[in-house]
PDB file of C-alpha atoms and ligand atoms in Angstrom:
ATOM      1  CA  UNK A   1      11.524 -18.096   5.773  1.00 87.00           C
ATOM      2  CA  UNK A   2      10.178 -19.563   2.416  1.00 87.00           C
ATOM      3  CA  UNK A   3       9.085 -17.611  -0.555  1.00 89.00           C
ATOM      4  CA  UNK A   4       5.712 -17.295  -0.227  1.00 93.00           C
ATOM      5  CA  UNK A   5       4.728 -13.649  -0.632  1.00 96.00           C
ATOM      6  CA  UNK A   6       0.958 -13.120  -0.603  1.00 97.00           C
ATOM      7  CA  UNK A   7      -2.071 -15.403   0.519  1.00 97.00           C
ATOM      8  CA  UNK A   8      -5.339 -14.821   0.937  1.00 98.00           C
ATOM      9  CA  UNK A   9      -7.880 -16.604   3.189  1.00 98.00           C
ATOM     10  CA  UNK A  10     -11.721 -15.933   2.085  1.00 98.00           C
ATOM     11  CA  UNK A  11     -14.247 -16.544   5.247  1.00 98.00           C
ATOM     12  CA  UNK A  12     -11.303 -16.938   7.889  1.00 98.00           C
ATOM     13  CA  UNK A  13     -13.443 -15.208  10.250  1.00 98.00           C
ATOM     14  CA  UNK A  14     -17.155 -15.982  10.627  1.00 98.00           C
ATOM     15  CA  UNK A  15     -19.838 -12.949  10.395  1.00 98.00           C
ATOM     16  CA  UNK A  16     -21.057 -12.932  13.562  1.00 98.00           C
ATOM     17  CA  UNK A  17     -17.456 -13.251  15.020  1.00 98.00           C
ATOM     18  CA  UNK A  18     -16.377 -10.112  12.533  1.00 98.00           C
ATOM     19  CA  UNK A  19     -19.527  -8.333  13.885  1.00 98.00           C
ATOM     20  CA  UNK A  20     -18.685  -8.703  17.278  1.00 98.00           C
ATOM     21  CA  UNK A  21     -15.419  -7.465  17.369  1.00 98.00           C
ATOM     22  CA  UNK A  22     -17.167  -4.481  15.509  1.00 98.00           C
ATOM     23  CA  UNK A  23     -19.337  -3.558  17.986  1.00 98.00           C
ATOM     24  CA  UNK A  24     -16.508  -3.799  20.686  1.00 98.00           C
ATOM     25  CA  UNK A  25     -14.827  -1.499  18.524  1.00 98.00           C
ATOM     26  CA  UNK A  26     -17.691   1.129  18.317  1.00 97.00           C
ATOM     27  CA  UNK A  27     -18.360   0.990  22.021  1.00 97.00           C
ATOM     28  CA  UNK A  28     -14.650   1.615  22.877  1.00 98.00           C
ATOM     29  CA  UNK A  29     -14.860   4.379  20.251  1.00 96.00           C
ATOM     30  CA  UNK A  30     -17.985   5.798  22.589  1.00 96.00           C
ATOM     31  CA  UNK A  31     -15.668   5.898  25.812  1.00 96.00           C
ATOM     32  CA  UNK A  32     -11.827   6.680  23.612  1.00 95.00           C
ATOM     33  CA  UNK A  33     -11.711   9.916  21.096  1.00 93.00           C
ATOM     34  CA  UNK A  34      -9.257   7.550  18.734  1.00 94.00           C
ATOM     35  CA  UNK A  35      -6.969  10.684  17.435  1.00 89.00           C
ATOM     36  CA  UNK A  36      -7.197  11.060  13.694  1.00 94.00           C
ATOM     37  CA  UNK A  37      -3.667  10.075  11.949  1.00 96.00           C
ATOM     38  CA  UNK A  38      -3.490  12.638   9.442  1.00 96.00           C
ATOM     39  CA  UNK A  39       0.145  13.030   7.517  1.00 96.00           C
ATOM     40  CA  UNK A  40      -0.254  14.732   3.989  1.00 95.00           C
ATOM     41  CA  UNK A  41       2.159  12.645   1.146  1.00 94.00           C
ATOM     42  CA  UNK A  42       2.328  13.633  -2.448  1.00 91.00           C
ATOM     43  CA  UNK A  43       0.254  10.805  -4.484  1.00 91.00           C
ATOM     44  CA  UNK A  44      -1.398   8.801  -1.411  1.00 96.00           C
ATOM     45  CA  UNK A  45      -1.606  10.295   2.308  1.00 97.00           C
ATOM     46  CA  UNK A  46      -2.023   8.937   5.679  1.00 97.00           C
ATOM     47  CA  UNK A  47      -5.480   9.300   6.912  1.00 97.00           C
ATOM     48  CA  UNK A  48      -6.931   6.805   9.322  1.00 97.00           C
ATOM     49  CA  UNK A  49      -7.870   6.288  13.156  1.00 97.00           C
ATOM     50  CA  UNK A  50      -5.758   3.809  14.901  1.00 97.00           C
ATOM     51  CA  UNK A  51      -6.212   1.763  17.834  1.00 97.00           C
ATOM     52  CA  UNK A  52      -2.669   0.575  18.431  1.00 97.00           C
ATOM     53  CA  UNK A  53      -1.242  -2.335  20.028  1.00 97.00           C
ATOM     54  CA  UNK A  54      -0.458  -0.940  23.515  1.00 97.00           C
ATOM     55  CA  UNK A  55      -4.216  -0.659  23.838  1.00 97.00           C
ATOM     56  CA  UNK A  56      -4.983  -4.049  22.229  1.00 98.00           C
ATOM     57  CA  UNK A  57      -3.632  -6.422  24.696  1.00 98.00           C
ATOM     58  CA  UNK A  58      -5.085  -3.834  28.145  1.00 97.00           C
ATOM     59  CA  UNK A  59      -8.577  -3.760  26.330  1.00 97.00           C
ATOM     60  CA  UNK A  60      -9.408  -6.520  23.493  1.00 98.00           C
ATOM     61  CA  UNK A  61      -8.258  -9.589  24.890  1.00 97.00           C
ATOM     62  CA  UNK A  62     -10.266 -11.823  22.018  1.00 97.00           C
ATOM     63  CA  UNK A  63      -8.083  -9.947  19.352  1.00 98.00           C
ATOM     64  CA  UNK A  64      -4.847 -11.142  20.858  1.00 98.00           C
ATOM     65  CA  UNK A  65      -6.631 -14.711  20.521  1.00 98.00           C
ATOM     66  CA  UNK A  66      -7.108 -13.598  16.975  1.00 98.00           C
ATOM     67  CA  UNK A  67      -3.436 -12.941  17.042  1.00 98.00           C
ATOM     68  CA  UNK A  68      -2.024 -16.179  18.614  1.00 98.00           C
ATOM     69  CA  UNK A  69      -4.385 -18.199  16.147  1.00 98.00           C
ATOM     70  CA  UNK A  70      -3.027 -16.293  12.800  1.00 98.00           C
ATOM     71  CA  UNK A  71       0.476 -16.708  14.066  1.00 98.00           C
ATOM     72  CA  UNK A  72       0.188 -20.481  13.570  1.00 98.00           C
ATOM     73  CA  UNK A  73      -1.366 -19.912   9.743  1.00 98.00           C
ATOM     74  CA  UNK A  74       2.002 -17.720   9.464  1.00 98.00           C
ATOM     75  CA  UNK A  75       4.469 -20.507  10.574  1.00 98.00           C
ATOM     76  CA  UNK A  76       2.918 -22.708   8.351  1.00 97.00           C
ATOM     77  CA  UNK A  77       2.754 -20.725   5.044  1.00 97.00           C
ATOM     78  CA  UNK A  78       6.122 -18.357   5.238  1.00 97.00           C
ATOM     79  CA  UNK A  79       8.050 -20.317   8.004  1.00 97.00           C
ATOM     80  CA  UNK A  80       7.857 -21.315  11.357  1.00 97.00           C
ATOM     81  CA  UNK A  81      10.507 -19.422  13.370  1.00 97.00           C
ATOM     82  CA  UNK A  82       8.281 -16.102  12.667  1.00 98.00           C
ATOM     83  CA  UNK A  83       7.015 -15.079  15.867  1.00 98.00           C
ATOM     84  CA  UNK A  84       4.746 -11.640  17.058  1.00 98.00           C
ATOM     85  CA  UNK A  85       6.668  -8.389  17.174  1.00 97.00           C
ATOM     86  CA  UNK A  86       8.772  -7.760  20.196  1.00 95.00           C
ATOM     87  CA  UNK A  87       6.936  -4.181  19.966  1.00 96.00           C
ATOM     88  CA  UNK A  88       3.490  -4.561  21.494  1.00 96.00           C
ATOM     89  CA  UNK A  89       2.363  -0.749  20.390  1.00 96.00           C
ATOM     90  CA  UNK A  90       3.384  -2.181  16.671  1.00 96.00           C
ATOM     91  CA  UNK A  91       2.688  -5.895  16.665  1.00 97.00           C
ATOM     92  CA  UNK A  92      -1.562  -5.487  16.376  1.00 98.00           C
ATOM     93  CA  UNK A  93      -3.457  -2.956  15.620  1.00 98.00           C
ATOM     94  CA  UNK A  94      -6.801  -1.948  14.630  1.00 98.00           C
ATOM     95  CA  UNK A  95      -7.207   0.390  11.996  1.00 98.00           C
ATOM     96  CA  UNK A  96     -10.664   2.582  11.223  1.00 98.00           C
ATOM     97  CA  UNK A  97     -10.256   4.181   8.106  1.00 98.00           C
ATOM     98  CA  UNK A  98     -13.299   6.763   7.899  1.00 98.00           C
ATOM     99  CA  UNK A  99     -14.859   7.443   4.448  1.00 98.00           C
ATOM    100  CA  UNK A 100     -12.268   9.723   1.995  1.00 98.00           C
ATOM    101  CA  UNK A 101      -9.734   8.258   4.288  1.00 98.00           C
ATOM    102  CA  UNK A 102      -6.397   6.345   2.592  1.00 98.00           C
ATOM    103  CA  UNK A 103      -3.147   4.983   3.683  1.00 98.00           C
ATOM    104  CA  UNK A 104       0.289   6.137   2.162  1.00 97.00           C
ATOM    105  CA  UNK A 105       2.390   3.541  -0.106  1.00 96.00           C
ATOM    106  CA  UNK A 106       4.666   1.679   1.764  1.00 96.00           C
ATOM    107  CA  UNK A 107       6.668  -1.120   2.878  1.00 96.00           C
ATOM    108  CA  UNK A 108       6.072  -2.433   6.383  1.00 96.00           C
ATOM    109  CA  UNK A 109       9.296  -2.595   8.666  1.00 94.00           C
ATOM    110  CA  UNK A 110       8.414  -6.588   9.545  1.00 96.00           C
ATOM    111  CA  UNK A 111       8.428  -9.261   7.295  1.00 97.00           C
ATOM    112  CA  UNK A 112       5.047 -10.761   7.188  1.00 98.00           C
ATOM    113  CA  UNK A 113       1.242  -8.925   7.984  1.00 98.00           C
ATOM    114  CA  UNK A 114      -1.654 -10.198   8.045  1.00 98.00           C
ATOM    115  CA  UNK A 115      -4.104  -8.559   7.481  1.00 98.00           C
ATOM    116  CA  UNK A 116      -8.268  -8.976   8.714  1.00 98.00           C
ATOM    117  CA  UNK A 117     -10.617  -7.032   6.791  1.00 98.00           C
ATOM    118  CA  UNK A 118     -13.868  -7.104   9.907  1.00 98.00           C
ATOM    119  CA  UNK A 119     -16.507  -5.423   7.293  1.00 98.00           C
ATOM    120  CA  UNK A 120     -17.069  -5.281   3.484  1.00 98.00           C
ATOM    121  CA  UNK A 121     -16.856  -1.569   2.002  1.00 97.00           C
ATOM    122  CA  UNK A 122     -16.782   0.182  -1.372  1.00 96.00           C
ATOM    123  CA  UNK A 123     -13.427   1.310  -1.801  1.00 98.00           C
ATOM    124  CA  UNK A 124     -10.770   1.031   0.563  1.00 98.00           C
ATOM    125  CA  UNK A 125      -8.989  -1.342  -1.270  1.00 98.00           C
ATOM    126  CA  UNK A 126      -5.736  -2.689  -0.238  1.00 98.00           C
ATOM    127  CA  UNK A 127      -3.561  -1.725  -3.490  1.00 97.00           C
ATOM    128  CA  UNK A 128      -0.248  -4.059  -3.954  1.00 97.00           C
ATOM    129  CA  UNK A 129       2.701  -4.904  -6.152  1.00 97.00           C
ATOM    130  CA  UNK A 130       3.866  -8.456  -4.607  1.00 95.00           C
ATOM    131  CA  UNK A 131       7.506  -9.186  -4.685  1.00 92.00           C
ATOM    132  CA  UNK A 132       7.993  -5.666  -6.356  1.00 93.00           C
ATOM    133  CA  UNK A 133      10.838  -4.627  -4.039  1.00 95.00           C
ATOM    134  CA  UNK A 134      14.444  -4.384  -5.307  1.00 94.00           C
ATOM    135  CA  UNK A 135      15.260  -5.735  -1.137  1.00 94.00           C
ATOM    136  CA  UNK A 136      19.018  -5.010  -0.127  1.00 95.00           C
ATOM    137  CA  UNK A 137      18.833  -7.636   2.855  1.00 90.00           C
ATOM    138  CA  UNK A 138      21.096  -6.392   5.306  1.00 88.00           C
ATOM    139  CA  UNK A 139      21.348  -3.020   4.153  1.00 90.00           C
ATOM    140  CA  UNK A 140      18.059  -2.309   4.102  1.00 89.00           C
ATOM    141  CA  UNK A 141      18.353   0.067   6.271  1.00 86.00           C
ATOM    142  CA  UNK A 142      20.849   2.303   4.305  1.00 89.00           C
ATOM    143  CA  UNK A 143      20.601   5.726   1.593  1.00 91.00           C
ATOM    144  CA  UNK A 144      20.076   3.198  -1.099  1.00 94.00           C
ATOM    145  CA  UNK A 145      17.338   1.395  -0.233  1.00 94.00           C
ATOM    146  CA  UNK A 146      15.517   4.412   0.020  1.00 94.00           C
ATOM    147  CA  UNK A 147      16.647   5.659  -3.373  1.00 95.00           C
ATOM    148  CA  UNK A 148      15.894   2.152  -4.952  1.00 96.00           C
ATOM    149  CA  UNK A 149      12.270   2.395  -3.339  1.00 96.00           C
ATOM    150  CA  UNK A 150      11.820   5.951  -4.459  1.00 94.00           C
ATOM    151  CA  UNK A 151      13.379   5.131  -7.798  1.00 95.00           C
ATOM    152  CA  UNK A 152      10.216   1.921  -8.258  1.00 95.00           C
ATOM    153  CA  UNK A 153       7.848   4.219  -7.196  1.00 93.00           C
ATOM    154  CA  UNK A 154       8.107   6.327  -9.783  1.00 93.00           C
ATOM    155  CA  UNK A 155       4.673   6.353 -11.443  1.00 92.00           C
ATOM    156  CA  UNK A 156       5.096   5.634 -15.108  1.00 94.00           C
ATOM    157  CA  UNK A 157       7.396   2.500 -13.579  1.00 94.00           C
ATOM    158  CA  UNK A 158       4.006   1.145 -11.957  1.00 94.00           C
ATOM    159  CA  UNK A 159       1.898   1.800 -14.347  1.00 93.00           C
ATOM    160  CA  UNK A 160       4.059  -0.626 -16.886  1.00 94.00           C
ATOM    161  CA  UNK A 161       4.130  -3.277 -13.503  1.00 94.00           C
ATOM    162  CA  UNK A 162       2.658  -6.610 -14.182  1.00 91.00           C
ATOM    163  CA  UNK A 163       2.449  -6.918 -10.384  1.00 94.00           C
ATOM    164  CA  UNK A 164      -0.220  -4.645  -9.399  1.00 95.00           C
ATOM    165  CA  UNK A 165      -3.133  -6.561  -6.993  1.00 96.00           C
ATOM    166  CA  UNK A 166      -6.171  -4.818  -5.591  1.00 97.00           C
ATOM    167  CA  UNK A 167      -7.809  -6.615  -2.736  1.00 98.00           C
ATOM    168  CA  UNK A 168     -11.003  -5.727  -1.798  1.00 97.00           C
ATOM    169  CA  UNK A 169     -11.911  -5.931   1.762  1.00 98.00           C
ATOM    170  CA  UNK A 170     -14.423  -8.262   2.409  1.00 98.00           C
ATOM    171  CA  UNK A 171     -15.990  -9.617   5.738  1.00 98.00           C
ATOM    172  CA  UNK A 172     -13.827 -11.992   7.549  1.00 98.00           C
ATOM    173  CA  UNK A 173     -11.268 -12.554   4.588  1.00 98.00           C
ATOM    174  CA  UNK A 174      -7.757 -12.530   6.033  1.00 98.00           C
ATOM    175  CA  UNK A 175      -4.890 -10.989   3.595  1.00 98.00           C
ATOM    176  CA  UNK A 176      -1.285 -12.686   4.656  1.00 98.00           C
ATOM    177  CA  UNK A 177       2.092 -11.115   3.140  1.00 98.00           C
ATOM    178  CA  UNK A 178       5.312 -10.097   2.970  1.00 98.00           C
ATOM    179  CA  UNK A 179       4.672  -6.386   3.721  1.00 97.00           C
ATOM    180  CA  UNK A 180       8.780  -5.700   3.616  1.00 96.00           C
ATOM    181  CA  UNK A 181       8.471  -7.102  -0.007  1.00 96.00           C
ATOM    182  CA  UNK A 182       5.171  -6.065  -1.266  1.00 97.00           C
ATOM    183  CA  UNK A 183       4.386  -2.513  -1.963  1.00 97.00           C
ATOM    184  CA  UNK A 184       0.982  -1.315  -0.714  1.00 98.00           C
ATOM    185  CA  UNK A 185      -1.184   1.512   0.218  1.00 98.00           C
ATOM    186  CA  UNK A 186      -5.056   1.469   0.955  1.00 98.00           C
ATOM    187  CA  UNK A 187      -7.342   3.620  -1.670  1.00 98.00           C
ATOM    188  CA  UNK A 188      -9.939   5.718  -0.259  1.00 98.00           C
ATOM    189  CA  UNK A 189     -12.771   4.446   1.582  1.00 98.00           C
ATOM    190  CA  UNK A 190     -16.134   5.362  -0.158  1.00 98.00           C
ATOM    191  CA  UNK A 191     -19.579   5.093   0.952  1.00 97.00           C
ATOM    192  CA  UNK A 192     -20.745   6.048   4.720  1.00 97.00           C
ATOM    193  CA  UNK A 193     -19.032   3.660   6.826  1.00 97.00           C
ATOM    194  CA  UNK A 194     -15.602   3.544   8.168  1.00 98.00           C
ATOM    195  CA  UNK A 195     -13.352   0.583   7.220  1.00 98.00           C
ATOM    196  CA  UNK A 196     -12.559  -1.519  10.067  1.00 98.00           C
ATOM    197  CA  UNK A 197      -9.745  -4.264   9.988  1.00 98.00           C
ATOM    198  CA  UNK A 198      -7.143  -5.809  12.212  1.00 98.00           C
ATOM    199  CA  UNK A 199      -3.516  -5.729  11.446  1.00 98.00           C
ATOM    200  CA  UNK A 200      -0.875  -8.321  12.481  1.00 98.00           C
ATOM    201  CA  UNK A 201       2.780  -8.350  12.459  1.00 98.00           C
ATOM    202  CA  UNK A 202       5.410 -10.836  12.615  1.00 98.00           C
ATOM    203  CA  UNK A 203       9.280 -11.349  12.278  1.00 98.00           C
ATOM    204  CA  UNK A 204      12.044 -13.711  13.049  1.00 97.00           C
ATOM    205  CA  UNK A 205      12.679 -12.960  17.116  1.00 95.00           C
ATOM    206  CA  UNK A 206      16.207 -11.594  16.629  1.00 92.00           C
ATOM    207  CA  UNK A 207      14.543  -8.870  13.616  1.00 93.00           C
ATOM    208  CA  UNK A 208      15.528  -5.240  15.044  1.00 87.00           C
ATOM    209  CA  UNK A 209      13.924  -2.153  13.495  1.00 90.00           C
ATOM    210  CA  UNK A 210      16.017   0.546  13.216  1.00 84.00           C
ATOM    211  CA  UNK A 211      12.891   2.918  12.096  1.00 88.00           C
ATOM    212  CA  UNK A 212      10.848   2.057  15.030  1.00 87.00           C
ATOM    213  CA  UNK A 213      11.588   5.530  17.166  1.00 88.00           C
ATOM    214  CA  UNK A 214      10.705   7.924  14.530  1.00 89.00           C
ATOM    215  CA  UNK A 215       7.814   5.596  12.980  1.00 93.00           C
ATOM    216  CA  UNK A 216       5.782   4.679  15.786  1.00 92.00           C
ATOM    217  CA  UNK A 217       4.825   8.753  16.983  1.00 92.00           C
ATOM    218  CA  UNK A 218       4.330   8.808  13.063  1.00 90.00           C
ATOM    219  CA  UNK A 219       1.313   6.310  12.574  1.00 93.00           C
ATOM    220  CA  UNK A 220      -0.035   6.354  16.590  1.00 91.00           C
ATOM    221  CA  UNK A 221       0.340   9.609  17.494  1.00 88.00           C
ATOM    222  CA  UNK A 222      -0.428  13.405  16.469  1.00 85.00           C
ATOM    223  CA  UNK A 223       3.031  14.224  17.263  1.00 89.00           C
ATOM    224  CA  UNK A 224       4.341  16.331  14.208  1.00 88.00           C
ATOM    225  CA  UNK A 225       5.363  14.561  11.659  1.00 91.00           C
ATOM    226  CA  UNK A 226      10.031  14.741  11.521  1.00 90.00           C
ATOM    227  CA  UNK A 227      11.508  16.166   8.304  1.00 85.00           C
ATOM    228  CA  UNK A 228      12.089  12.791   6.802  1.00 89.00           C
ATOM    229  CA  UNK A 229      10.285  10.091   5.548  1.00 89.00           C
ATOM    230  CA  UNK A 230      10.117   7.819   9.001  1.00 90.00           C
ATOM    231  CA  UNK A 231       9.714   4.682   7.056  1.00 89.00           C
ATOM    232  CA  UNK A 232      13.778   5.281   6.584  1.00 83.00           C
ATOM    233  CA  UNK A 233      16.770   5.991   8.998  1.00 81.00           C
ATOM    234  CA  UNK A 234      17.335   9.664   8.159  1.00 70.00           C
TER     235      UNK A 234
HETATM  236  O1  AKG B 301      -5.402  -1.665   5.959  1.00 78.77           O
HETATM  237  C1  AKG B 301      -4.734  -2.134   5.038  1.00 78.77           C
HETATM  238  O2  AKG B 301      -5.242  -2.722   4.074  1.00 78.77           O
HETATM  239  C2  AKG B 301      -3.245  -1.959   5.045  1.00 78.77           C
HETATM  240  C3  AKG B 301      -2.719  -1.343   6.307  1.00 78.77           C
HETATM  241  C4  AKG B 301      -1.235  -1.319   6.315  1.00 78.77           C
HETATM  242  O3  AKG B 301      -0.607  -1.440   5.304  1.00 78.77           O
HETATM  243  C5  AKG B 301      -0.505  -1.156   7.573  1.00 78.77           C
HETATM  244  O4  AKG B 301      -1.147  -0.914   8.631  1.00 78.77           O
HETATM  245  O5  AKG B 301       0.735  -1.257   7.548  1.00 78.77           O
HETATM  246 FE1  FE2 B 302       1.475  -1.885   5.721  1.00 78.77          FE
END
């Protein structure tokens, strides 16, 4: 992998192709009660419908297309033995994100996301600090990641942060990065209409997530929530 972190792709996808995957959306919406994802955390909670990849590749066949095509842009920019995840329900997803809805800070368990905002709202930002993770590599799986994470997200330590980025989600412009290395959250969505965009994972084939059993009930289902912050091995 090279060391690229963030990208961003103005117009990747036209209007009327954003606008049609948005009214596939809304129809399946019609026919599927998406559950609401709804996990309280101090500062910035979880709050967001989620169509997840499971669903994806039985039902939206033109956003695995989507998919294939952004996986090329990925090999190009951050390196080209990055493939899909291995974990369909994880690897795309569509996320609706209704208005005074948010998504928690976090790392993502892959290396790269990409990101494809499908409509233009007020608010909803995606809110980053780009190569602000202190990563431990092999061990990021261990007690001191977690304290090393907790320890950067201490507020008065991002509000001194020359890294912060706030992208605004625009029609068709697709957001590439390394979500294990860039902090992020989404702010909350304003206006009347939900925020609709596609999300896109990808990791070197051999990649194992040790998270993935407690994290994926966590952001896909309304299972309760465990005693521990899922994003880490307890
Ligand atoms: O919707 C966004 O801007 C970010 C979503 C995200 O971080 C995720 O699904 O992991
Ligand atoms: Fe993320």
């Amino acid at each position: 992998m090279n060391s690229e972190i963030l990208r961003l792709i103005p117009g990747y996808l036209s209007r009327a192709a954003c606008e049609e995957i948005l009214a596939s959306v809304r129809e399946f919406q019609q026919s599927h009660a998406l559950p609401l994802i709804h996990r309280e955390v101090a500062g910035r909670s979880l709050r967001y419908y989620v169509i997840d990849g499971d669903v994806v590749h039985d039902s939206f066949p033109s956003l695995v297309d989507i998919y294939r095509d952004v996986e090329q842009i990925v090999k190009g920019n951050f390196g080209p033995r990055l493939a899909p995840l291995r974990n369909r329900a994880a690897s795309v997803n569509v996320n609706v994100t209704p208005p005074g809805g948010e998504y928690r800070w976090h790392y993502d368990r892959n290396a790269v996301t990409a990101i494809l905002y499908l409509n233009t709202v007020s608010g909803g930002e995606t809110e980053m600090y780009p190569g602000y993770r202190i990563h431990l590599g092999r061990w990021k799986d261990t007690r001191l990641q977690r304290w090393l994470d907790s320890l950067l997200q201490w507020p008065p330590l991002l509000r001194i942060s020359r890294k912060r980025a706030l992208v605004t989600p625009a029609q068709g412009l697709l957001l590439l990065m390394r979500g294990d290395r860039c902090l992020h959250s989404v702010c909350p969505v304003q206006g009347v209409e939900d925020r609709i965009n596609l999300v896109m994972t990808f990791d070197l084939p051999q990649a194992r997530f040790a998270t993935e059993q407690n994290l994926d009930p966590y952001l896909y289902s309304k299972k309760p929530a465990p005693s521990f912050d899922p994003n880490y091995r307890q």
